[in-house]
């Protein structure tokens, strides 16, 4: 079935792979991120394969920008069936380094970005009496490690926000489903967001050994979206088989 699907952080990695897979399945894609040239390339690739897609340059830390993304979907297609809050950054470091700007960036993109997505899309879904949020958390939302405190806090926050949203929408009988996807190490550009050179090097080496393709995550997301409307797949945890 063809659905209107909005994805933030669609210019690379998991967002891009998911957009391309869902477009191949016949859905209408609305892509948001900051890098316009990347969004244009992905939309062109989808259209060249006879798919449907549009984009809006979006900064998820800015509510007005996120509302513009939602408006783009409504203007173009008149509906939002699925909204994927996926944009994220992972500039990990230990607390003693005091990289306060990185802490704030993770809170702004990973947490505030998800809340902005909910603020923009939930009223539309309530009016439609149907909808589906896919929120990207992480295995780092379930457990942490030295250097991972703030990233894990934001991703654990995504789990809690998603669960409260799920309960509220179930209580309201609104037909709005909520799915959290919690990936392990996935081969994307995420490592580039790390500003501490030692953490970046170590993470890149680890990812070289274990990480899997974002296509694997895309398939799981498609599975949740394509489940019958009466069934809500609440969380998918997916790690590389080699990840301890
Ligand atoms: P990428 O770096 O490839 O993708 C991140 C995306 O987020 C990009 O499209 C980027 O686009 C976008 N983004 C960053 N900041 C903003 C912003 N302020 N406004 C709008 N978009 C923004 O990494 P992934 O694909 O791996 O990351 C996707 C999600 O998956 C993230 O939430 C990440 O935390 C999560 N995740 C990733 C894992 C991994 O191992 N890769 C594991 C677990 C979770 P642009 O720069 O153009 O704005």
CSV table of N, CA, C and O and ligand atoms in Angstrom, one decimal, residues 8-15 32-35 58-61 86-90 109-110 136-139 151 155 182-190 207, ligand 1:
chain,number,residue,atom,x,y,z
A,8,UNK,N,13.2,12.4,8.8
A,8,UNK,CA,14.3,13.4,9.1
A,8,UNK,C,15.6,12.6,9.1
A,8,UNK,O,15.7,11.4,9.4
A,9,UNK,N,16.7,13.4,8.9
A,9,UNK,CA,18.0,12.8,8.8
A,9,UNK,C,18.0,11.8,7.6
A,9,UNK,O,18.6,10.7,7.6
A,10,UNK,N,17.4,12.3,6.5
A,10,UNK,CA,17.3,11.4,5.3
A,10,UNK,C,18.4,11.6,4.3
A,10,UNK,O,18.4,11.0,3.2
A,11,UNK,N,19.4,12.4,4.6
A,11,UNK,CA,20.4,12.7,3.6
A,11,UNK,C,21.6,11.7,3.6
A,11,UNK,O,22.5,11.9,2.8
A,12,UNK,N,21.6,10.8,4.6
A,12,UNK,CA,22.6,9.8,4.6
A,12,UNK,C,22.2,8.6,5.5
A,12,UNK,O,21.2,8.7,6.1
A,13,UNK,N,23.1,7.6,5.5
A,13,UNK,CA,22.9,6.5,6.4
A,13,UNK,C,21.6,5.8,6.5
A,13,UNK,O,21.0,5.5,5.5
A,14,UNK,N,21.1,5.6,7.7
A,14,UNK,CA,19.9,4.9,7.9
A,14,UNK,C,18.7,5.6,7.3
A,14,UNK,O,17.8,4.9,6.7
A,15,UNK,N,18.6,6.9,7.4
A,15,UNK,CA,17.5,7.6,6.8
A,15,UNK,C,17.4,7.5,5.3
A,15,UNK,O,16.4,7.2,4.7
A,32,UNK,N,13.8,15.1,4.9
A,32,UNK,CA,14.3,16.3,5.6
A,32,UNK,C,15.7,16.1,6.1
A,32,UNK,O,16.0,15.0,6.6
A,33,UNK,N,16.5,17.1,5.9
A,33,UNK,CA,17.9,17.2,6.5
A,33,UNK,C,18.4,18.6,6.2
A,33,UNK,O,17.7,19.3,5.5
A,34,UNK,N,19.6,18.8,6.6
A,34,UNK,CA,20.2,20.2,6.3
A,34,UNK,C,20.9,20.2,4.9
A,34,UNK,O,20.9,21.3,4.3
A,35,UNK,N,21.5,19.2,4.5
A,35,UNK,CA,22.3,19.2,3.3
A,35,UNK,C,21.5,19.1,2.0
A,35,UNK,O,21.1,17.9,1.6
A,58,UNK,N,15.7,20.9,6.2
A,58,UNK,CA,15.2,20.9,7.6
A,58,UNK,C,16.3,20.9,8.6
A,58,UNK,O,17.2,20.0,8.5
A,59,UNK,N,16.1,21.7,9.6
A,59,UNK,CA,17.0,21.6,10.8
A,59,UNK,C,16.1,21.2,12.0
A,59,UNK,O,15.2,21.9,12.4
A,60,UNK,N,16.2,20.0,12.5
A,60,UNK,CA,15.3,19.4,13.4
A,60,UNK,C,15.3,20.1,14.8
A,60,UNK,O,14.4,20.0,15.6
A,61,UNK,N,16.4,20.9,15.0
A,61,UNK,CA,16.5,21.7,16.3
A,61,UNK,C,15.6,22.9,16.3
A,61,UNK,O,15.4,23.6,17.3
A,86,UNK,N,14.5,10.6,12.8
A,86,UNK,CA,15.7,9.8,12.7
A,86,UNK,C,17.0,10.6,12.8
A,86,UNK,O,18.1,10.0,13.1
A,87,UNK,N,16.9,11.9,12.6
A,87,UNK,CA,18.2,12.7,12.6
A,87,UNK,C,18.9,12.5,14.0
A,87,UNK,O,18.2,12.5,15.0
A,88,UNK,N,20.2,12.4,13.9
A,88,UNK,CA,20.9,12.2,15.2
A,88,UNK,C,22.4,12.5,15.0
A,88,UNK,O,22.9,12.4,13.9
A,89,UNK,N,23.1,12.8,16.1
A,89,UNK,CA,24.5,13.0,16.1
A,89,UNK,C,25.1,12.2,17.3
A,89,UNK,O,24.4,12.0,18.3
A,90,UNK,N,26.4,11.9,17.2
A,90,UNK,CA,27.0,11.1,18.3
A,90,UNK,C,28.4,11.5,18.7
A,90,UNK,O,29.3,10.7,18.7
A,109,UNK,N,19.6,17.9,18.9
A,109,UNK,CA,19.3,17.1,17.7
A,109,UNK,C,18.5,15.8,18.1
A,109,UNK,O,17.4,15.6,17.6
A,110,UNK,N,19.1,15.1,19.0
A,110,UNK,CA,18.6,13.7,19.3
A,110,UNK,C,17.3,13.7,20.1
A,110,UNK,O,16.5,12.9,20.0
A,136,UNK,N,14.1,6.8,16.0
A,136,UNK,CA,15.4,6.1,16.1
A,136,UNK,C,16.1,6.3,17.4
A,136,UNK,O,16.5,7.4,17.7
A,137,UNK,N,16.1,5.3,18.2
A,137,UNK,CA,16.9,5.3,19.5
A,137,UNK,C,18.2,4.6,19.1
A,137,UNK,O,18.9,4.9,18.1
A,138,UNK,N,18.7,3.7,20.0
A,138,UNK,CA,20.0,3.0,19.8
A,138,UNK,C,20.1,1.9,20.9
A,138,UNK,O,19.4,2.0,21.9
A,139,UNK,N,21.0,1.0,20.7
A,139,UNK,CA,21.3,0.1,21.8
A,139,UNK,C,21.9,0.9,22.9
A,139,UNK,O,21.9,0.5,24.1
A,151,UNK,N,25.2,10.8,25.0
A,151,UNK,CA,24.5,10.1,23.9
A,151,UNK,C,23.5,9.1,24.4
A,151,UNK,O,22.3,9.1,23.9
A,155,UNK,N,19.4,8.9,23.9
A,155,UNK,CA,18.7,7.8,23.3
A,155,UNK,C,17.8,7.1,24.3
A,155,UNK,O,16.7,6.5,23.8
A,182,UNK,N,16.0,0.5,17.6
A,182,UNK,CA,17.3,0.6,18.4
A,182,UNK,C,18.4,-0.2,17.7
A,182,UNK,O,18.6,-1.3,18.0
A,183,UNK,N,19.2,0.5,16.8
A,183,UNK,CA,20.2,-0.2,16.1
A,183,UNK,C,21.5,-0.3,16.9
A,183,UNK,O,21.8,0.5,17.8
A,184,UNK,N,22.3,-1.3,16.6
A,184,UNK,CA,23.7,-1.4,17.1
A,184,UNK,C,24.6,-0.7,16.1
A,184,UNK,O,24.1,0.3,15.5
A,185,UNK,N,25.8,-1.2,15.9
A,185,UNK,CA,26.8,-0.5,15.0
A,185,UNK,C,26.4,-0.6,13.6
A,185,UNK,O,26.4,-1.7,13.0
A,186,UNK,N,26.1,0.5,12.9
A,186,UNK,CA,25.7,0.5,11.5
A,186,UNK,C,26.6,1.4,10.7
A,186,UNK,O,27.0,2.5,11.2
A,187,UNK,N,27.0,0.9,9.6
A,187,UNK,CA,28.0,1.6,8.7
A,187,UNK,C,27.4,2.9,8.1
A,187,UNK,O,26.7,2.8,7.0
A,188,UNK,N,27.5,4.0,8.7
A,188,UNK,CA,27.0,5.3,8.2
A,188,UNK,C,28.0,6.4,8.4
A,188,UNK,O,29.1,6.1,8.7
A,189,UNK,N,27.5,7.6,8.2
A,189,UNK,CA,28.4,8.8,8.4
A,189,UNK,C,28.5,9.2,9.9
A,189,UNK,O,29.0,10.3,10.2
A,190,UNK,N,27.8,8.5,10.8
A,190,UNK,CA,27.6,8.9,12.2
A,190,UNK,C,28.9,9.2,12.9
A,190,UNK,O,29.1,10.1,13.7
A,207,UNK,N,33.9,0.0,14.3
A,207,UNK,CA,32.9,-0.1,13.3
A,207,UNK,C,33.4,-0.8,12.1
A,207,UNK,O,32.7,-1.6,11.5
B,1,LIG,P1,24.3,9.6,9.6
B,1,LIG,O1,25.4,10.6,10.1
B,1,LIG,O2,24.6,9.0,8.3
B,1,LIG,O3,22.9,10.4,9.4
B,1,LIG,C1,22.5,11.3,10.4
B,1,LIG,C2,21.4,12.2,9.7
B,1,LIG,O4,21.0,13.2,10.6
B,1,LIG,C3,22.0,12.9,8.5
B,1,LIG,O5,21.0,12.8,7.4
B,1,LIG,C4,22.1,14.3,8.9
B,1,LIG,O6,21.8,15.2,7.8
B,1,LIG,C5,21.0,14.4,9.9
B,1,LIG,N1,21.1,15.5,10.9
B,1,LIG,C6,22.1,15.8,11.7
B,1,LIG,N2,21.8,17.0,12.4
B,1,LIG,C7,20.6,17.4,11.9
B,1,LIG,C8,19.8,18.6,12.2
B,1,LIG,N3,20.2,19.5,13.1
B,1,LIG,N4,18.7,18.7,11.5
B,1,LIG,C9,18.3,17.8,10.5
B,1,LIG,N5,19.0,16.7,10.3
B,1,LIG,C10,20.2,16.5,10.9
B,1,LIG,O7,24.1,8.6,10.7
B,1,LIG,P2,23.0,7.4,10.9
B,1,LIG,O8,22.3,7.1,9.7
B,1,LIG,O9,23.8,6.3,11.6
B,1,LIG,O10,22.1,8.1,12.0
B,1,LIG,C11,20.7,8.0,12.0
B,1,LIG,C12,20.1,7.8,13.3
B,1,LIG,O11,20.5,6.5,13.8
B,1,LIG,C13,20.7,8.7,14.4
B,1,LIG,O12,19.6,9.1,15.3
B,1,LIG,C14,21.7,7.9,15.2
B,1,LIG,O13,21.9,8.3,16.5
B,1,LIG,C15,21.0,6.5,15.1
B,1,LIG,N6,21.8,5.4,15.3
B,1,LIG,C16,22.9,5.1,14.5
B,1,LIG,C17,23.7,4.0,14.8
B,1,LIG,C18,24.9,3.7,14.0
B,1,LIG,O14,25.7,2.9,14.4
B,1,LIG,N7,25.1,4.3,12.8
B,1,LIG,C19,23.4,3.1,15.9
B,1,LIG,C20,22.2,3.5,16.7
B,1,LIG,C21,21.5,4.6,16.4
B,1,LIG,P3,22.4,16.7,7.6
B,1,LIG,O15,23.8,16.7,8.1
B,1,LIG,O16,22.3,16.8,6.1
B,1,LIG,O17,21.5,17.6,8.3
